[in-house]
Coordinates of C-alpha atoms in Angstrom, one line a residue:
Chain A
M18 CA 0.0 0.0 0.0
Q19 CA 2.7 2.4 0.9
E20 CA 4.8 1.5 -2.1
E21 CA 1.9 1.9 -4.4
F22 CA 1.0 5.2 -2.8
Q23 CA 4.6 6.5 -3.1
S24 CA 4.8 5.8 -6.8
K25 CA 1.4 7.5 -7.3
S26 CA 2.2 10.6 -5.3
K27 CA 5.7 11.1 -6.6
P28 CA 5.2 13.8 -9.1
I29 CA 3.2 16.1 -6.9
S30 CA 1.5 18.6 -9.1
I31 CA -1.8 20.2 -9.5
A32 CA -2.5 18.0 -12.4
N33 CA -2.9 14.8 -10.4
A34 CA -4.9 16.5 -7.7
N35 CA -8.0 14.6 -8.6
K36 CA -6.3 11.3 -8.7
L37 CA -4.9 11.9 -5.2
K38 CA -8.3 12.9 -4.0
V39 CA -9.9 9.8 -5.3
S40 CA -7.6 7.7 -3.3
T41 CA -8.9 9.3 -0.1
S42 CA -11.8 6.8 -0.4
L43 CA -9.3 4.1 0.6
G44 CA -9.7 5.0 4.2
G45 CA -11.9 6.7 6.7
S46 CA -14.8 9.0 5.6
P47 CA -13.7 12.3 4.3
P48 CA -15.5 15.5 5.3
E49 CA -18.7 16.1 3.6
E50 CA -18.3 17.6 0.1
F51 CA -14.8 16.4 0.0
H52 CA -15.2 14.7 -3.3
K53 CA -16.5 17.7 -5.0
S54 CA -13.8 18.5 -7.5
T55 CA -14.1 22.3 -7.3
M56 CA -11.3 24.0 -5.5
G57 CA -11.4 27.4 -3.9
A58 CA -14.8 28.1 -5.5
R59 CA -16.2 25.6 -3.1
A60 CA -16.9 28.2 -0.4
T61 CA -19.1 30.3 -2.7
D62 CA -21.0 27.4 -4.1
S63 CA -24.7 28.2 -3.5
A64 CA -25.5 24.7 -2.3
R65 CA -22.8 25.0 0.3
I66 CA -23.9 28.4 1.4
M67 CA -27.4 26.9 2.0
K68 CA -25.9 24.1 4.1
F69 CA -24.0 26.7 6.2
T70 CA -27.1 28.8 6.6
K71 CA -29.1 25.8 7.7
V72 CA -26.5 24.7 10.3
L73 CA -26.1 28.2 11.6
S74 CA -29.8 28.9 11.9
G75 CA -30.5 26.1 14.3
T76 CA -31.4 26.9 17.9
V77 CA -28.4 24.8 18.8
V78 CA -25.7 24.7 16.2
I79 CA -24.4 21.1 15.8
L80 CA -20.7 21.7 16.0
D81 CA -19.7 18.5 14.3
K82 CA -21.7 19.4 11.3
L83 CA -20.3 22.8 11.2
R84 CA -16.8 21.4 11.4
E85 CA -17.3 19.1 8.5
L86 CA -18.6 22.0 6.4
A87 CA -16.0 24.5 7.5
W88 CA -13.1 22.1 6.8
S89 CA -13.3 22.8 3.1
G90 CA -13.7 26.6 3.5
V91 CA -16.2 29.0 4.9
P92 CA -18.0 31.7 2.9
D93 CA -16.4 35.1 3.7
N94 CA -19.5 36.7 5.1
M95 CA -20.2 33.7 7.5
R96 CA -16.6 33.4 8.7
P97 CA -16.8 35.6 11.7
K98 CA -19.7 33.8 13.1
V99 CA -18.4 30.3 12.2
W100 CA -15.0 31.0 13.7
R101 CA -16.5 32.2 17.0
L102 CA -18.5 29.0 17.2
L103 CA -15.7 26.6 16.1
L104 CA -13.4 28.0 18.8
G105 CA -16.0 27.6 21.5
Y106 CA -16.0 31.3 22.1
A107 CA -19.7 31.8 21.1
P108 CA -22.0 29.1 22.6
P109 CA -23.8 26.8 20.1
N110 CA -27.1 27.6 21.8
S111 CA -28.4 30.7 20.1
D112 CA -30.4 31.9 23.1
R113 CA -27.3 32.2 25.2
R114 CA -25.0 33.6 22.5
E115 CA -25.6 37.3 22.8
G116 CA -25.3 37.3 26.6
V117 CA -22.1 35.3 26.6
L118 CA -20.4 37.5 24.1
R119 CA -21.5 40.6 25.9
R120 CA -20.1 39.3 29.2
K121 CA -16.8 38.2 27.5
R122 CA -16.4 41.5 25.9
L123 CA -16.8 43.3 29.2
E124 CA -14.4 41.0 30.8
Y125 CA -11.8 42.0 28.1
L126 CA -12.5 45.6 28.7
D127 CA -11.9 45.1 32.4
C128 CA -8.7 43.3 31.7
I129 CA -7.5 46.2 29.6
S130 CA -8.3 48.9 32.2
Q131 CA -6.8 46.8 34.9
Y132 CA -3.5 45.7 33.2
Y133 CA -2.9 47.8 30.1
D134 CA -4.2 51.3 30.9
I135 CA -1.9 51.8 33.8
P136 CA 1.4 53.6 34.2
D137 CA 4.6 51.6 33.8
T138 CA 5.4 52.3 37.5
E139 CA 2.6 49.9 38.4
R140 CA 4.1 47.1 36.2
S141 CA 6.7 44.6 37.2
D142 CA 10.0 44.6 35.3
D143 CA 9.0 41.6 33.4
E144 CA 5.7 43.2 32.4
V145 CA 7.6 46.3 31.2
N146 CA 9.9 44.2 29.2
M147 CA 7.0 42.2 27.7
L148 CA 5.1 45.4 26.7
H149 CA 8.3 46.7 25.2
Q150 CA 8.8 43.5 23.2
I151 CA 5.2 43.7 21.9
G152 CA 5.8 47.4 21.0
I153 CA 8.8 46.4 18.9
D154 CA 6.8 43.7 17.1
C155 CA 3.5 45.3 16.4
P156 CA 4.9 47.7 13.7
R157 CA 6.6 44.7 12.0
T158 CA 3.5 42.5 11.9
V159 CA 2.5 41.5 8.3
P160 CA 4.4 44.6 7.0
D161 CA 3.6 43.7 3.4
V162 CA -0.1 44.4 3.9
P163 CA -0.4 48.2 4.2
F164 CA -3.5 48.0 6.5
F165 CA -1.3 46.7 9.3
Q166 CA 0.7 49.9 9.1
Q167 CA -2.2 51.9 10.5
Q168 CA -1.4 53.2 13.9
Q169 CA -4.8 52.2 15.3
V170 CA -4.4 48.7 14.1
Q171 CA -1.0 48.4 15.8
K172 CA -2.5 49.8 19.0
S173 CA -5.3 47.2 18.9
L174 CA -2.7 44.5 18.3
E175 CA -0.7 45.7 21.2
R176 CA -3.7 45.6 23.6
I177 CA -4.8 42.2 22.5
L178 CA -1.3 40.8 22.8
Y179 CA -0.6 42.3 26.1
A180 CA -3.8 41.2 27.6
W181 CA -3.2 37.7 26.3
A182 CA 0.4 37.7 27.6
I183 CA -0.6 38.9 31.1
R184 CA -3.2 36.2 31.3
H185 CA -0.8 33.4 30.2
P186 CA 2.2 33.9 32.4
A187 CA 3.5 30.4 31.7
S188 CA 4.6 31.5 28.2
G189 CA 4.1 35.3 28.2
Y190 CA 4.4 37.0 24.9
V191 CA 6.5 35.1 22.4
Q192 CA 7.5 36.7 19.0
G193 CA 5.3 35.3 16.3
I194 CA 2.2 35.3 18.4
N195 CA 1.6 38.8 17.0
D196 CA 1.2 37.1 13.6
L197 CA -1.4 34.8 15.0
V198 CA -3.8 37.6 15.9
T199 CA -3.9 39.0 12.4
P200 CA -6.3 36.4 10.8
F201 CA -8.8 37.1 13.7
L202 CA -8.4 40.8 13.3
V203 CA -9.2 40.9 9.6
V204 CA -12.1 38.4 9.9
F205 CA -13.8 40.3 12.8
L206 CA -13.2 43.6 11.1
S207 CA -14.7 42.3 7.9
E208 CA -18.1 42.5 9.6
H209 CA -17.7 46.3 9.7
F210 CA -16.0 47.0 6.4
E211 CA -16.9 46.5 2.8
G212 CA -14.6 45.6 0.0
D213 CA -10.8 45.3 -0.1
I214 CA -8.7 45.4 3.0
D215 CA -6.5 48.1 1.4
N216 CA -9.5 50.5 1.7
W217 CA -10.3 49.8 5.3
S218 CA -9.7 52.6 7.8
M219 CA -9.8 52.0 11.6
S220 CA -10.8 55.6 12.2
D221 CA -14.2 54.9 10.6
L222 CA -15.1 52.7 13.6
S223 CA -16.4 53.7 17.0
S224 CA -14.3 52.9 20.0
D225 CA -17.0 50.5 21.2
I226 CA -16.8 48.5 18.0
I227 CA -13.0 48.4 18.1
S228 CA -13.2 47.2 21.7
N229 CA -15.6 44.4 20.8
I230 CA -13.4 43.3 17.9
E231 CA -10.3 43.3 20.1
A232 CA -12.2 41.3 22.7
D233 CA -13.2 38.7 20.0
C234 CA -9.6 38.5 18.8
Y235 CA -8.3 38.1 22.4
W236 CA -10.7 35.3 23.2
C237 CA -10.3 33.5 20.0
L238 CA -6.5 33.7 20.3
S239 CA -6.8 32.3 23.8
K240 CA -9.0 29.5 22.6
L241 CA -6.7 28.7 19.7
L242 CA -3.6 28.6 21.9
D243 CA -5.1 26.7 24.8
G244 CA -4.2 23.5 23.0
M245 CA -0.7 24.7 22.2
Q246 CA 0.5 26.2 25.4
D247 CA 3.8 24.3 25.4
H248 CA 4.6 25.7 21.9
Y249 CA 5.6 28.9 23.6
T250 CA 6.9 27.9 27.0
F251 CA 10.6 27.6 27.8
A252 CA 12.5 25.7 25.0
Q253 CA 9.2 25.4 23.2
P254 CA 8.9 21.6 23.7
G255 CA 5.5 21.4 21.9
I256 CA 7.1 22.7 18.7
Q257 CA 10.1 20.5 19.0
R258 CA 7.8 17.5 19.4
L259 CA 5.8 18.4 16.3
V260 CA 8.9 19.1 14.3
F261 CA 10.1 15.6 15.2
K262 CA 6.8 14.1 14.1
L263 CA 7.0 16.0 10.8
K264 CA 10.4 14.6 10.1
E265 CA 9.1 11.0 10.8
L266 CA 6.1 11.5 8.6
V267 CA 8.1 12.9 5.7
R268 CA 10.3 9.8 6.0
R269 CA 7.3 7.6 5.6
I270 CA 5.8 9.5 2.7
D271 CA 8.8 10.5 0.7
E272 CA 11.9 8.5 1.5
P273 CA 14.1 10.1 -1.2
V274 CA 13.5 13.6 0.0
S275 CA 13.9 12.6 3.6
R276 CA 17.2 10.9 2.8
H277 CA 18.4 13.8 0.8
I278 CA 17.6 16.2 3.6
E279 CA 19.5 14.0 6.0
D280 CA 22.5 13.6 3.7
Q281 CA 22.7 17.4 3.4
G282 CA 22.8 17.8 7.1
L283 CA 19.7 19.9 7.1
E284 CA 17.7 19.8 10.3
F285 CA 13.9 20.1 10.1
L286 CA 14.1 22.6 13.0
Q287 CA 16.0 24.9 10.7
F288 CA 13.0 25.5 8.5
A289 CA 9.9 24.0 10.2
F290 CA 10.3 25.8 13.5
R291 CA 8.9 29.0 12.1
W292 CA 6.1 27.1 10.4
F293 CA 4.8 25.8 13.7
N294 CA 5.6 29.0 15.6
C295 CA 3.6 31.2 13.2
L296 CA 1.2 28.5 11.8
L297 CA 2.4 29.2 8.2
I298 CA 1.4 32.8 8.2
R299 CA 4.9 33.8 7.2
E300 CA 5.0 31.3 4.4
I301 CA 2.0 32.0 2.2
P302 CA 0.3 35.2 0.9
F303 CA -1.8 36.8 3.5
H304 CA -5.0 36.7 1.4
L305 CA -4.9 32.9 1.6
I306 CA -4.5 32.7 5.4
T307 CA -8.2 32.9 6.4
R308 CA -9.0 30.0 4.1
L309 CA -6.2 28.0 5.7
W310 CA -7.5 28.8 9.1
D311 CA -11.0 27.6 8.3
T312 CA -9.4 24.1 8.2
Y313 CA -7.3 24.8 11.3
L314 CA -10.3 25.8 13.3
A315 CA -12.4 23.0 11.9
E316 CA -9.8 20.6 13.3
G317 CA -10.3 21.9 16.8
D318 CA -8.4 19.9 19.4
A319 CA -6.9 17.7 16.8
L320 CA -5.1 20.7 15.2
P321 CA -1.6 20.3 16.5
D322 CA -1.4 16.8 15.1
F323 CA -3.0 17.7 11.9
L324 CA -0.5 20.5 11.4
V325 CA 2.1 17.9 10.9
Y326 CA 0.2 16.6 7.9
I327 CA -0.4 20.0 6.5
F328 CA 3.2 20.9 6.8
A329 CA 4.4 17.6 5.3
S330 CA 2.1 18.3 2.4
F331 CA 3.3 21.9 2.1
L332 CA 7.0 20.8 2.2
L333 CA 6.5 18.0 -0.4
T334 CA 5.0 20.5 -2.8
W335 CA 8.6 21.0 -3.8
S336 CA 9.7 17.4 -3.5
D337 CA 11.5 17.3 -6.8
K338 CA 13.1 20.7 -6.4
L339 CA 14.4 19.9 -2.9
Q340 CA 16.3 16.9 -4.1
K341 CA 18.4 19.1 -6.4
L342 CA 19.6 21.5 -3.8
H343 CA 22.6 21.4 -1.5
F344 CA 22.6 22.4 2.2
Q345 CA 22.9 26.1 1.8
E346 CA 20.5 26.3 -1.1
L347 CA 18.1 24.1 0.8
V348 CA 18.1 26.3 3.9
M349 CA 17.6 29.5 1.8
F350 CA 14.9 28.0 -0.4
L351 CA 12.9 26.7 2.5
Q352 CA 13.2 30.0 4.4
H353 CA 11.9 31.9 1.3
L354 CA 9.5 29.5 -0.4
P355 CA 8.2 30.7 -3.8
T356 CA 4.5 31.0 -2.8
E357 CA 4.0 34.7 -3.6
N358 CA 1.9 33.9 -6.6
W359 CA -0.1 31.1 -4.9
T360 CA -3.8 31.1 -5.3
H361 CA -6.5 29.0 -3.5
R362 CA -5.8 26.3 -6.0
E363 CA -2.3 25.5 -4.6
L364 CA -3.5 25.8 -1.0
E365 CA -6.5 23.5 -1.6
M366 CA -4.0 21.0 -3.0
V367 CA -1.9 21.1 0.1
L368 CA -4.9 20.6 2.3
S369 CA -6.4 17.8 0.2
R370 CA -3.1 15.9 0.3
A371 CA -2.8 16.5 4.0
F372 CA -6.3 15.1 4.5
M373 CA -5.5 12.1 2.4
W374 CA -2.2 11.3 4.2
H375 CA -3.9 11.8 7.5
T376 CA -6.6 9.3 6.6
M377 CA -4.0 6.7 5.4
F378 CA -1.3 7.1 8.0
N379 CA -3.3 7.8 11.0
N380 CA -5.3 4.7 10.6
S381 CA -2.1 2.7 10.3
P382 CA 0.0 3.7 13.3
S383 CA 2.7 1.4 12.3
H384 CA 3.4 3.6 9.4
L385 CA 4.6 6.2 11.8
A386 CA 6.5 4.0 14.1
S387 CA 10.2 4.2 13.8
Chain B
M8 CA 23.7 25.5 -11.6
G9 CA 26.6 27.4 -13.0
A10 CA 26.2 30.2 -10.5
Y11 CA 25.9 27.7 -7.8
R12 CA 29.3 26.1 -8.7
A13 CA 30.9 29.5 -8.8
D14 CA 29.5 30.2 -5.4
E15 CA 31.0 27.0 -4.1
D16 CA 34.4 28.1 -5.1
Y17 CA 36.0 29.1 -1.8
D18 CA 39.1 28.4 0.3
Y19 CA 37.5 28.7 3.7
L20 CA 34.0 28.3 5.0
F21 CA 33.4 30.1 8.3
K22 CA 30.3 29.9 10.4
V23 CA 29.3 33.2 11.9
V24 CA 26.4 34.1 14.2
L25 CA 24.5 37.3 14.6
I26 CA 23.2 37.8 18.1
G27 CA 21.8 40.6 20.3
D28 CA 18.6 42.0 21.7
S29 CA 15.4 42.1 19.7
G30 CA 15.0 45.1 17.4
V31 CA 18.6 46.2 17.2
G32 CA 18.8 45.5 13.5
K33 CA 20.5 42.1 13.2
S34 CA 18.5 41.0 10.1
N35 CA 19.0 44.3 8.4
L36 CA 22.8 44.1 8.9
L37 CA 22.7 40.7 7.4
S38 CA 20.6 41.7 4.4
R39 CA 22.8 44.8 3.9
F40 CA 25.9 42.6 3.9
T41 CA 24.6 39.8 1.8
K42 CA 22.1 41.5 -0.6
N43 CA 22.8 45.2 -0.1
E44 CA 19.1 45.6 1.0
F45 CA 17.5 47.3 3.9
S46 CA 13.9 47.2 5.0
L47 CA 12.2 49.5 7.5
E48 CA 9.4 47.0 7.8
S49 CA 11.2 43.7 8.2
K50 CA 9.5 41.0 10.2
S51 CA 10.9 39.7 13.4
T52 CA 13.2 36.7 13.1
I53 CA 11.6 33.5 14.4
G54 CA 14.2 31.0 15.4
V55 CA 17.1 31.4 13.0
E56 CA 17.6 32.6 9.4
F57 CA 20.5 32.1 7.2
A58 CA 22.5 33.8 4.4
T59 CA 25.9 33.5 2.9
R60 CA 28.4 35.7 1.2
S61 CA 32.0 35.3 0.1
I62 CA 34.8 37.9 0.3
R63 CA 38.4 37.9 -0.8
V64 CA 41.2 38.4 1.7
D65 CA 44.8 38.2 0.4
D66 CA 44.5 35.7 -2.3
K67 CA 41.9 33.6 -0.5
V68 CA 38.1 33.4 -0.9
L69 CA 36.4 33.3 2.5
K70 CA 32.9 32.2 2.5
A71 CA 30.7 33.3 5.5
Q72 CA 27.8 31.2 6.5
I73 CA 25.8 33.6 8.6
W74 CA 23.1 32.5 11.1
D75 CA 20.8 35.4 12.1
T76 CA 19.0 34.6 15.4
A77 CA 15.9 35.8 17.1
G78 CA 16.6 38.3 19.8
Q79 CA 13.9 37.4 22.3
E80 CA 14.9 35.6 25.5
R81 CA 12.4 32.8 24.8
Y82 CA 14.2 31.7 21.7
R83 CA 17.6 31.4 23.5
A84 CA 17.2 27.6 23.9
I85 CA 16.6 27.2 20.2
T86 CA 19.2 29.7 19.0
S87 CA 22.0 28.7 21.2
A88 CA 22.1 25.3 19.4
Y89 CA 23.3 27.3 16.4
Y90 CA 26.3 28.7 18.3
R91 CA 28.0 25.3 18.1
G92 CA 30.8 25.4 15.6
A93 CA 30.7 29.2 15.1
V94 CA 34.1 30.8 14.6
G95 CA 32.8 34.3 14.6
A96 CA 30.1 36.4 16.1
L97 CA 28.7 39.8 15.6
L98 CA 27.1 40.9 18.9
V99 CA 24.8 43.7 18.0
Y100 CA 23.3 46.4 20.2
D101 CA 21.3 49.6 19.4
V102 CA 23.3 52.8 20.1
T103 CA 19.9 54.5 20.8
R104 CA 18.8 52.0 23.5
H105 CA 21.2 51.8 26.4
V106 CA 19.6 48.6 27.8
T107 CA 20.6 46.7 24.6
F108 CA 24.2 47.6 25.4
E109 CA 23.7 46.6 29.1
N110 CA 22.6 43.2 27.9
V111 CA 25.8 42.7 25.8
E112 CA 27.4 41.2 28.9
R113 CA 24.8 38.5 29.1
W114 CA 25.0 37.8 25.4
L115 CA 28.8 37.5 25.7
K116 CA 28.5 35.0 28.5
E117 CA 25.9 33.0 26.6
L118 CA 28.3 33.0 23.6
R119 CA 31.3 31.9 25.6
D120 CA 29.3 29.1 27.3
H121 CA 28.5 27.6 23.9
T122 CA 31.5 28.3 21.7
D123 CA 35.2 27.8 21.5
A124 CA 37.4 30.3 23.4
N125 CA 39.0 31.4 20.2
I126 CA 35.9 32.7 18.7
V127 CA 36.2 36.1 17.1
V128 CA 33.7 38.5 18.6
M129 CA 32.8 41.9 17.3
L130 CA 30.6 44.3 19.2
V131 CA 28.5 46.2 16.8
G132 CA 26.7 49.4 17.8
N133 CA 24.0 49.7 15.1
K134 CA 21.7 52.6 14.2
A135 CA 24.6 55.0 14.3
D136 CA 22.7 57.2 11.8
L137 CA 20.3 58.2 14.6
R138 CA 22.8 60.7 16.0
H139 CA 20.3 62.8 17.9
L140 CA 19.0 59.7 19.8
R141 CA 22.3 58.3 20.8
A142 CA 22.3 56.8 24.2
V143 CA 25.5 54.8 24.2
S144 CA 28.8 56.6 23.8
T145 CA 31.6 55.3 21.6
E146 CA 33.9 55.6 24.6
E147 CA 31.8 53.5 26.8
T148 CA 31.8 50.6 24.4
T149 CA 35.5 51.0 23.5
N150 CA 36.4 50.5 27.2
F151 CA 34.1 47.5 27.4
A152 CA 35.5 46.0 24.3
E153 CA 39.1 46.4 25.5
R154 CA 38.2 44.8 28.8
E155 CA 36.4 41.9 27.2
K156 CA 39.0 41.6 24.4
T157 CA 36.5 41.9 21.6
F158 CA 36.5 44.0 18.4
F159 CA 34.2 46.9 18.2
M160 CA 32.6 49.0 15.4
E161 CA 29.6 51.3 15.0
T162 CA 27.4 50.7 12.0
S163 CA 24.3 51.9 10.3
A164 CA 22.5 49.2 8.2
L165 CA 20.2 52.0 7.0
E166 CA 23.0 54.2 5.6
S167 CA 25.3 51.3 4.8
L168 CA 27.9 52.6 7.1
N169 CA 30.7 50.2 8.2
V170 CA 28.5 47.1 7.6
E171 CA 31.0 45.8 5.0
S172 CA 33.9 46.6 7.3
A173 CA 32.4 44.9 10.3
F174 CA 31.8 41.6 8.6
T175 CA 35.0 41.8 6.6
E176 CA 37.0 42.5 9.8
V177 CA 35.5 39.5 11.6
L178 CA 36.1 37.2 8.6
T179 CA 39.7 38.5 8.2
Q180 CA 40.4 38.0 11.9
I181 CA 39.0 34.4 11.8
Y182 CA 41.2 33.8 8.8
H183 CA 44.3 35.1 10.8
V184 CA 43.4 32.8 13.7
V185 CA 43.1 29.9 11.3
S186 CA 46.4 30.7 9.5
K187 CA 48.3 31.2 12.7
K188 CA 47.0 27.9 14.1
A189 CA 48.0 26.2 10.9
L190 CA 51.5 27.7 11.2
E191 CA 51.8 26.6 14.8
I192 CA 51.3 23.1 13.8
G193 CA 53.9 23.5 11.0
D194 CA 51.5 23.7 8.2
D195 CA 51.5 26.3 5.5
P196 CA 48.0 27.7 5.4
A197 CA 48.6 29.0 1.9
A198 CA 49.2 25.4 0.9
L199 CA 46.1 24.0 2.4
P200 CA 44.5 21.9 -0.3
K201 CA 40.8 22.4 -0.9
G202 CA 40.0 19.2 0.9
Q203 CA 41.2 20.8 4.1
T204 CA 38.7 23.6 3.9
I205 CA 37.4 24.5 7.3
N206 CA 34.0 23.2 7.0
V207 CA 31.6 24.4 9.6
G208 CA 28.4 23.1 7.9
S209 CA 25.7 22.1 10.2
R210 CA 26.7 18.4 10.5
D211 CA 30.3 19.1 11.1
D212 CA 30.7 20.8 14.5
A213 CA 34.4 21.1 14.1
S214 CA 35.2 24.8 13.9
A215 CA 38.3 26.3 12.5
V216 CA 39.9 26.5 15.9
K217 CA 38.6 23.2 17.1
K218 CA 40.0 21.5 14.1
D219 CA 43.5 22.1 15.5
G220 CA 42.7 20.0 18.5
C221 CA 42.3 22.7 21.1
C222 CA 39.2 21.0 22.4
S223 CA 37.2 18.0 21.7
A224 CA 34.1 18.2 19.6

């Protein structure tokens, strides 16, 4: 099975995407709609929109159903609501939803006035350092998207990050977590802006709205990172563990690449560390990130392990290319991957393959045993 | 492929690390030196990043393999693994933020705990273009550098001031250490065949100085 699979998957290209997808039927049941051959367009498909509408309109949203749907992409206008539900921030019960959100948003506001809106003299040295570090990183967050250069955006980022860091003393703020707020920020802002992000201006929003958006970002970031706390604690053991798993998985899937990487003395940590630390935000164009995160959030608690499959799939997009490079070229190539022209198509390919490998390998634990 | 081969044509390969507090300009010093680029909006470095450049000293081609590290404390456990085998280090601080200079001592200790005693260290006071904001005097660092026996230079990655000199000086000094060591063991460094290139690639932890047996790998 593995042999056959390897020979099939060798020339990884968009062309054989459908062939790969067909083979998903070999194991497990794929998410609903998985066999639909459309890519990217899937989220705007009217039948799909109807399914989302139906699931979301229930008195109690069935989260498993929502997960299945969301895995393959959420329509833009439904994304804010879907993400809040998937992360367990908004309760599935619609009667309770408004009340819970109101309470959580007030709680955030309290946190800001208690911890952020105070003079430095009332902060510990560690807190001053942390705020300083956040202050250094906010202006260099997704600098290639001009929207993030707006002062008010950076201030919002700073408050969200500081509140999160204060409430998570085991890790505190770690560089790269600033990147992780950005998908939430653009998604929750999208409820208040029309059109392209380049035309958004924070000064058009009232301070109440901004505060609510920040609160949503704060809580969603907290929910997302709850399952990945040890990714950001001392020595970042969570990331080290996943990098190790990635290396093992790649060896199972693509032995020649794996051997080449080893022969060249390249450590997976040298390129994959940032992938796990920033959840691929640094590696693909920003306009694709929210689609990627639909899948992340649909995975829920299983996300950390599924990241290994996504990243293996991402890496092996360049399987042939990698085998032609020597150590230094490998490091530089992997740290500056040519994804700037990527569209949904390439991303869907990465995700489909990750799903397929997960289905195959996860059901056969021996495939992963050393 | 042709360009690649040409790139591989070197006499010595030296591993150099760039360390120092967050936001002092390490990544911009590296991009200025390797690509002659500077970006006001560069992203923070996560873990380590990597670039290379070769320079000519005497009649030798010295290739620098430079590892740029994240400045935040939390990354220390990850980045210090990259110190192994380094034969040179640029320890960067920001002349406009005194605290980044105060931390130099900690960085130096960190470096000396993880590398060979013969490592060539240069203190680099970056952002020297911001004259009106200067918070660390040249004299202060000069004294410190003398005491700690390190080299010292002030740079501006923005204005491309002294960046070339700082890296070149470090590489030249490493080259001298290596040549001297080679002479001491009665070997003519000029006659070192290509096969004896000091390889500090990631697998080979033998550094230029270690190679001569001053400490075990």
